[in-house]
CSV table of C-alpha atoms and ligand atoms in Angstrom, one decimal:
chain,number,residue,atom,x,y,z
A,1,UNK,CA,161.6,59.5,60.9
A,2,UNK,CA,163.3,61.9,63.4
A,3,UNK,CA,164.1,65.4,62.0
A,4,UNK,CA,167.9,66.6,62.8
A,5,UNK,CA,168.0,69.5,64.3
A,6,UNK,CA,171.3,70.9,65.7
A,7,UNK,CA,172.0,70.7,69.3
A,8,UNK,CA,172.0,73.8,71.3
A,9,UNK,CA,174.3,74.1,74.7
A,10,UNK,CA,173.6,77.4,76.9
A,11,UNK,CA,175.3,78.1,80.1
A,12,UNK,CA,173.5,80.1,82.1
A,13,UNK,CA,175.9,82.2,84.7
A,14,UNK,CA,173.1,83.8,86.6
A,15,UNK,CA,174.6,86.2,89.2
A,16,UNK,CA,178.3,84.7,89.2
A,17,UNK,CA,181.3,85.8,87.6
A,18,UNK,CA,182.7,89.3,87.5
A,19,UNK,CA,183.8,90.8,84.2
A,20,UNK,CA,187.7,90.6,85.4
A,21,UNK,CA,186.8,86.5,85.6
A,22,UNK,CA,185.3,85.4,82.1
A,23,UNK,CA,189.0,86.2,80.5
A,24,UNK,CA,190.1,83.1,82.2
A,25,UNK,CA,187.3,81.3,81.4
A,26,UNK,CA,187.3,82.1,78.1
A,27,UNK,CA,190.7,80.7,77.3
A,28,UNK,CA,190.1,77.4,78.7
A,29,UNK,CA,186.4,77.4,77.4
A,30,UNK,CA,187.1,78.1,73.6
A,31,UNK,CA,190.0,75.6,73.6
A,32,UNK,CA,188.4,72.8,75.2
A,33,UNK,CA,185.9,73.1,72.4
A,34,UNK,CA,187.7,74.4,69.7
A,35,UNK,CA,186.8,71.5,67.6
A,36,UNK,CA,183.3,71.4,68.0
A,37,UNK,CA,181.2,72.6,65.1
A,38,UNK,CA,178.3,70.4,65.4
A,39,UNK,CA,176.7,71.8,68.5
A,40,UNK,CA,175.2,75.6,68.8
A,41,UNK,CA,176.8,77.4,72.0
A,42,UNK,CA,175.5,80.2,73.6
A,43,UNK,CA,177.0,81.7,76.5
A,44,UNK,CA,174.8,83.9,78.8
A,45,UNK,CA,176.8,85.7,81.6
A,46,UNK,CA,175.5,89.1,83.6
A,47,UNK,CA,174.8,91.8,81.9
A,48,UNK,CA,178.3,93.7,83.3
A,49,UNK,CA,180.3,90.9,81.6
A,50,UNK,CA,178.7,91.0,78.4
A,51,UNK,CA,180.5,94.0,77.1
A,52,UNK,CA,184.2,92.1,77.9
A,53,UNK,CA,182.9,88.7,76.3
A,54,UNK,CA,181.6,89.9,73.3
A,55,UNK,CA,185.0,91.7,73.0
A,56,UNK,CA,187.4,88.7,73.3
A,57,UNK,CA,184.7,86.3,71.1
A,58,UNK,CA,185.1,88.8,68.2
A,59,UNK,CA,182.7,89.9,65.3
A,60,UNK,CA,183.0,86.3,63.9
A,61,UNK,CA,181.3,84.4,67.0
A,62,UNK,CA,181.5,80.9,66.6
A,63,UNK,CA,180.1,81.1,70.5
A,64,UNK,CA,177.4,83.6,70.5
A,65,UNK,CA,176.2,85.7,73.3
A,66,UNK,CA,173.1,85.4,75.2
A,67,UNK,CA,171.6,88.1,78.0
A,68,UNK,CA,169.9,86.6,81.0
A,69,UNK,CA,167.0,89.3,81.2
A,70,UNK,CA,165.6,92.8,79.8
A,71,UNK,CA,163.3,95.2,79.7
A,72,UNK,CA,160.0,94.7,77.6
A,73,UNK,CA,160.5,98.6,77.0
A,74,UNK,CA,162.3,100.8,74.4
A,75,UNK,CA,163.6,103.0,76.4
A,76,UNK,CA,163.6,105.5,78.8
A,77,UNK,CA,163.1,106.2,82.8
A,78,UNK,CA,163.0,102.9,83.8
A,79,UNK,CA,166.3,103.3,86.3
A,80,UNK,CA,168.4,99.5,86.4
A,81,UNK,CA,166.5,98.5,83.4
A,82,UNK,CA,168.5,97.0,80.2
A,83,UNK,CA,166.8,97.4,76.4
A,84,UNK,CA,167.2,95.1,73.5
A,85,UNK,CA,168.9,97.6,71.9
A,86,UNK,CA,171.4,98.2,74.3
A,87,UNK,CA,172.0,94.1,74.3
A,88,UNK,CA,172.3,94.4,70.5
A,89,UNK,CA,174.8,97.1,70.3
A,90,UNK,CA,176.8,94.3,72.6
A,91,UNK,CA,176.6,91.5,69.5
A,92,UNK,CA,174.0,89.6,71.8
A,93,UNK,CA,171.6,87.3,70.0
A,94,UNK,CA,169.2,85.2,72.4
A,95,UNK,CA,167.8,86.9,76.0
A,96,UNK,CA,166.2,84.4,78.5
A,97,UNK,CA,162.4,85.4,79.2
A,98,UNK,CA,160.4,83.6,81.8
A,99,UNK,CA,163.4,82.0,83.9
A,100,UNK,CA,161.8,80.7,87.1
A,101,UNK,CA,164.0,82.6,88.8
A,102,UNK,CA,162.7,85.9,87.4
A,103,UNK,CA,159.1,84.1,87.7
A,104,UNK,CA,159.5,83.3,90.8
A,105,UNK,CA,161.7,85.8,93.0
A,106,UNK,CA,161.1,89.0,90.9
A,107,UNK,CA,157.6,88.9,90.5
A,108,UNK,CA,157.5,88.0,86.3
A,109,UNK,CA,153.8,87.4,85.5
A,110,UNK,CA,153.0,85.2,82.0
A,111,UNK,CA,151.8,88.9,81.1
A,112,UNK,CA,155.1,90.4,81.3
A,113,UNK,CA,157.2,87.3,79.9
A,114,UNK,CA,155.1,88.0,76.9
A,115,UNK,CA,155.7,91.6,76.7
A,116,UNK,CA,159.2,90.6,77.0
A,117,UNK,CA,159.1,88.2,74.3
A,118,UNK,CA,157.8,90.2,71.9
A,119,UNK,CA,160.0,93.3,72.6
A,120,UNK,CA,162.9,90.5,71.9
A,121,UNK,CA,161.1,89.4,68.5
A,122,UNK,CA,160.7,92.8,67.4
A,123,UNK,CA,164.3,94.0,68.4
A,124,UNK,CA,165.6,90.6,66.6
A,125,UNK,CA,166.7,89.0,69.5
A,126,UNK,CA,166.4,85.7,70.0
A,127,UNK,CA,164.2,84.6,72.8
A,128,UNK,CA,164.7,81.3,75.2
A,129,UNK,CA,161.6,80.9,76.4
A,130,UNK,CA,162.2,79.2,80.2
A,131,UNK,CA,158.8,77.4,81.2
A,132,UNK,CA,158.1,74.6,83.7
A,133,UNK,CA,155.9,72.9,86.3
A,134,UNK,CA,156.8,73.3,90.3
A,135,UNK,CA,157.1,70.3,92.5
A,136,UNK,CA,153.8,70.9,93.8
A,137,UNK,CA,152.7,70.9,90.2
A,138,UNK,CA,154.5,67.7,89.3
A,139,UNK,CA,153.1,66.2,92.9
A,140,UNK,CA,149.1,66.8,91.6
A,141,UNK,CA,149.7,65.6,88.0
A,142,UNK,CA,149.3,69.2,86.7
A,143,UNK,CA,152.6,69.7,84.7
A,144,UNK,CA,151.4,69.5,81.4
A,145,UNK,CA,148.3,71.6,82.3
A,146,UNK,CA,151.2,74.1,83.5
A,147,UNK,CA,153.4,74.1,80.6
A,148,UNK,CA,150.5,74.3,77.6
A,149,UNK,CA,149.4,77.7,80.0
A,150,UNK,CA,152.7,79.0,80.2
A,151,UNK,CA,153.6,78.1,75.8
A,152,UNK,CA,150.1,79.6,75.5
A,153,UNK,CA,150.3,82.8,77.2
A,154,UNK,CA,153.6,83.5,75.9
A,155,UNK,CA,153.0,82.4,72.5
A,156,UNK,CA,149.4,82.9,71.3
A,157,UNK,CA,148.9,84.7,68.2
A,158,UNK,CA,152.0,85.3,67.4
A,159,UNK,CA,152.8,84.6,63.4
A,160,UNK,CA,154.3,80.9,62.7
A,161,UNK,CA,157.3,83.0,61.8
A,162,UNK,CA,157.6,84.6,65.1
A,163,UNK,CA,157.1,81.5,67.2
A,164,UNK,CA,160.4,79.6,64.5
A,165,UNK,CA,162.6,82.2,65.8
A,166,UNK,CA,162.0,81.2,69.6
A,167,UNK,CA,164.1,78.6,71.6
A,168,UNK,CA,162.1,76.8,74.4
A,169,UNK,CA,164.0,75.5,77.6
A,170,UNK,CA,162.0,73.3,79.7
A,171,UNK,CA,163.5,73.7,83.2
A,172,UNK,CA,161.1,71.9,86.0
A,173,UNK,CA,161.5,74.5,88.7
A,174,UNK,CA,162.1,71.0,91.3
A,175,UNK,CA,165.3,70.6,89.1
A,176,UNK,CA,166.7,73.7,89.1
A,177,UNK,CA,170.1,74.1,91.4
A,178,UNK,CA,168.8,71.0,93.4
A,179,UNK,CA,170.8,68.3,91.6
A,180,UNK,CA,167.4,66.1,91.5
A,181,UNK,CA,167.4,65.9,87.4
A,182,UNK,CA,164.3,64.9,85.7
A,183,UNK,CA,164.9,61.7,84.5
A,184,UNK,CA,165.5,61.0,81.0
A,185,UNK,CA,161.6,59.6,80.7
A,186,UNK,CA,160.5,62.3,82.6
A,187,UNK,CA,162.2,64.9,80.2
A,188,UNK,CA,161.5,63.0,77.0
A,189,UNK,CA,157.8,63.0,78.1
A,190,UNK,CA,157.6,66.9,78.8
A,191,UNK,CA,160.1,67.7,75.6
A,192,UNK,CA,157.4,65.7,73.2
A,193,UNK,CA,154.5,67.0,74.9
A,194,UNK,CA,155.4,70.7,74.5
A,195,UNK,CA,156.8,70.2,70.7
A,196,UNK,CA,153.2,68.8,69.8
A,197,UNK,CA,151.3,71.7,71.3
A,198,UNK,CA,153.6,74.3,69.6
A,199,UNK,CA,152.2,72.2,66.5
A,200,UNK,CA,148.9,73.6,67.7
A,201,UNK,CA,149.9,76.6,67.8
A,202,UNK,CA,152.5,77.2,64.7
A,203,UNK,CA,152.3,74.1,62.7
A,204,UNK,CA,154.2,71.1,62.5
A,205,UNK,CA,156.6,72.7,60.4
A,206,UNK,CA,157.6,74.6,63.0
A,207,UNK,CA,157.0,72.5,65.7
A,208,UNK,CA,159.1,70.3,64.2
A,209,UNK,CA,162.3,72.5,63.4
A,210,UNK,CA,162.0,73.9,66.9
A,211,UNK,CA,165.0,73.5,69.5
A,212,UNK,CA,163.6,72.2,72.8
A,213,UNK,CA,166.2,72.5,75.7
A,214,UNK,CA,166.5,70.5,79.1
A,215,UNK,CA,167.5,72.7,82.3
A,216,UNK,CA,167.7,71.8,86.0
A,217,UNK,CA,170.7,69.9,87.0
A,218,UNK,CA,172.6,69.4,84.0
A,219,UNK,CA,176.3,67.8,84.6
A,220,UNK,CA,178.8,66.0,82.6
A,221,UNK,CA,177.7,62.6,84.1
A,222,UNK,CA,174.0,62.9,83.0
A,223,UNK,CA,173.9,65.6,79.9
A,224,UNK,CA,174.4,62.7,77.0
A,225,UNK,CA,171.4,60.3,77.8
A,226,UNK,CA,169.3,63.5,78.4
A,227,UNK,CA,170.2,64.9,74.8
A,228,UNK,CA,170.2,61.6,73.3
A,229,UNK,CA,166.4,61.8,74.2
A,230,UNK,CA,164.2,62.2,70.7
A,231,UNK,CA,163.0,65.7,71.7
A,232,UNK,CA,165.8,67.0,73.6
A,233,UNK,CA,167.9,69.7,71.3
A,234,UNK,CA,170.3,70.5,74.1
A,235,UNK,CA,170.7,72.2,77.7
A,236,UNK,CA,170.4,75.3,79.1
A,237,UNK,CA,172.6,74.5,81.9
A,238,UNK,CA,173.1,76.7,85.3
A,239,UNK,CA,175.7,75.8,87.6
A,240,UNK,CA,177.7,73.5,86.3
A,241,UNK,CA,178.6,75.8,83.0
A,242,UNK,CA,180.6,78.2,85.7
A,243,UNK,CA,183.7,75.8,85.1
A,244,UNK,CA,184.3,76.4,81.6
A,245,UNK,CA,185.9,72.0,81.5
A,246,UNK,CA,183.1,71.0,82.4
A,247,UNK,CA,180.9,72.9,80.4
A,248,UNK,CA,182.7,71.9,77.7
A,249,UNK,CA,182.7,68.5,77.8
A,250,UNK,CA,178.4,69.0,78.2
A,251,UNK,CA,179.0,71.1,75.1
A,252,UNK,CA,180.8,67.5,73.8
A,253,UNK,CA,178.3,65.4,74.9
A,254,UNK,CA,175.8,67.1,72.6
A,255,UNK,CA,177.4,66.3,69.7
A,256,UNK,CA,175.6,63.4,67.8
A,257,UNK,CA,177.3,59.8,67.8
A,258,UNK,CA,178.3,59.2,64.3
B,301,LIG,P1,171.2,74.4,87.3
B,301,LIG,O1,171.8,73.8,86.1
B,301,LIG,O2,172.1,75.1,88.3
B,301,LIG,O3,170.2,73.5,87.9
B,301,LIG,O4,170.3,75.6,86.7
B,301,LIG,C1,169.5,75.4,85.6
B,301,LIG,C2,169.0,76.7,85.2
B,301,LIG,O5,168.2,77.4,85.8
B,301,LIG,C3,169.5,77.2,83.9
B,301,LIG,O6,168.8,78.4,83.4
């Protein structure tokens, strides 16, 4: 029998939106989904916007507040670096680690999404673990080969405890910003392949409890019969969560048939 788990919606803002913008967005985001307590929502702006959304959400968040990136260090003279403390002191709970993005244009090794990782676990941040294959990848049959490296080096010998506290997204890099989704199969197939290796490496228990998101091309018009897959918990969606209607309504699409 499938085990419920409650659907978790992230909208990713990468480098868009000033802070002066997200009051707008806030307004027409938190009423178009002002009935909506079935579904998780995390909403993951740049850093310089973090400090004015956690403001307007209030202590009592019923949307909580994600960071897109930090440092795996405490602190000190790292210049243009963020900490984990700094993102707590700002009521943020989950930080992205291992984005493609950060893979891919900023030089992130598995090595230092690790060190990220566990900077986040220790700092009690929640960490969205971003991994996936490239086209390339896909092309010579090597994606799961690709994501059982990337769960491995991030996620080896840490505690069963440590590994329940971390989301995974699984966002094929081919996917991302491109509008070519993965099909539903496709997902489904990657999803259930990941949630049996973190079996291997945390137990079924957790493997089972553990949120799995779908990233790359997210919209209204294709968000339901990806989440209605078995293994999909949800999206971590990019550009379509910049206009708050939409988002919302891939926010509403999460929410389970009854
Ligand atoms: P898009 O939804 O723009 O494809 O981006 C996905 C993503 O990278 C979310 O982190």
């Amino acid at each position: 029998m499938a085990i419920p788990r409650k659907k978790f919606v992230a909208g990713n803002f990468k480098m868009n939106t000033t802070s002066s913008e997200v009051a707008p967005y806030l307004e027409s985001f938190r009423l178009e989904t002002e009935k909506i307590n079935e579904v998780d929502i995390v909403l993951i702006p740049p850093f310089t916007s973090l400090s004015k959304v956690s403001e307007i959400l209030g202590g009592a968040q019923k949307i909580r507040l994600g960071a897109q990136n930090m440092s795996s260090e405490a602190k000190g003279a790292y210049t243009g670096e963020i900490s984990a403390a700094m993102l707590r002191d700002l009521f943020v709970r989950y930080v992205l680690v291992g984005h493609s993005e950060r893979r891919r244009l900023f030089g992130e090794t598995d090595e230092t999404v690790r060190r990220k990782l566990v900077t986040a676990l220790n700092s009690e941040l929640r960490p969205i673990l971003c991994i996936g294959e490239t086209l390339e990848e896909r092309q010579a049959g090597q994606e799961k080969n690709i994501l059982e490296s990337q769960l491995r080096a991030a996620l080896e010998g840490l505690s069963a405890e440590e590994i329940s506290e971390v989301v995974i997204a699984y966002e094929p890099v081919w996917a991302i910003g491109t509008g070519l989704t993965a099909t539903p199969e496709q997902a489904q197939e990657a999803h259930s392949f990941i949630r049996d290796h973190l079996g291997k490496l945390a137990g079924t228990s957790v493997a089972n409890k553990a949120r799995i998101l779908y990233g790359g091309s997210v919209t209204p018009s294709n968000a339901r019969e990806l989440m209605s897959q078995e293994d999909i918990d949800g999206a971590l969606v990019g550009g379509a969560s910049l206009d708050p209607r939409g988002f919302a309504e891939i926010v509403a699409a999460a929410v389970p048939a009854k």
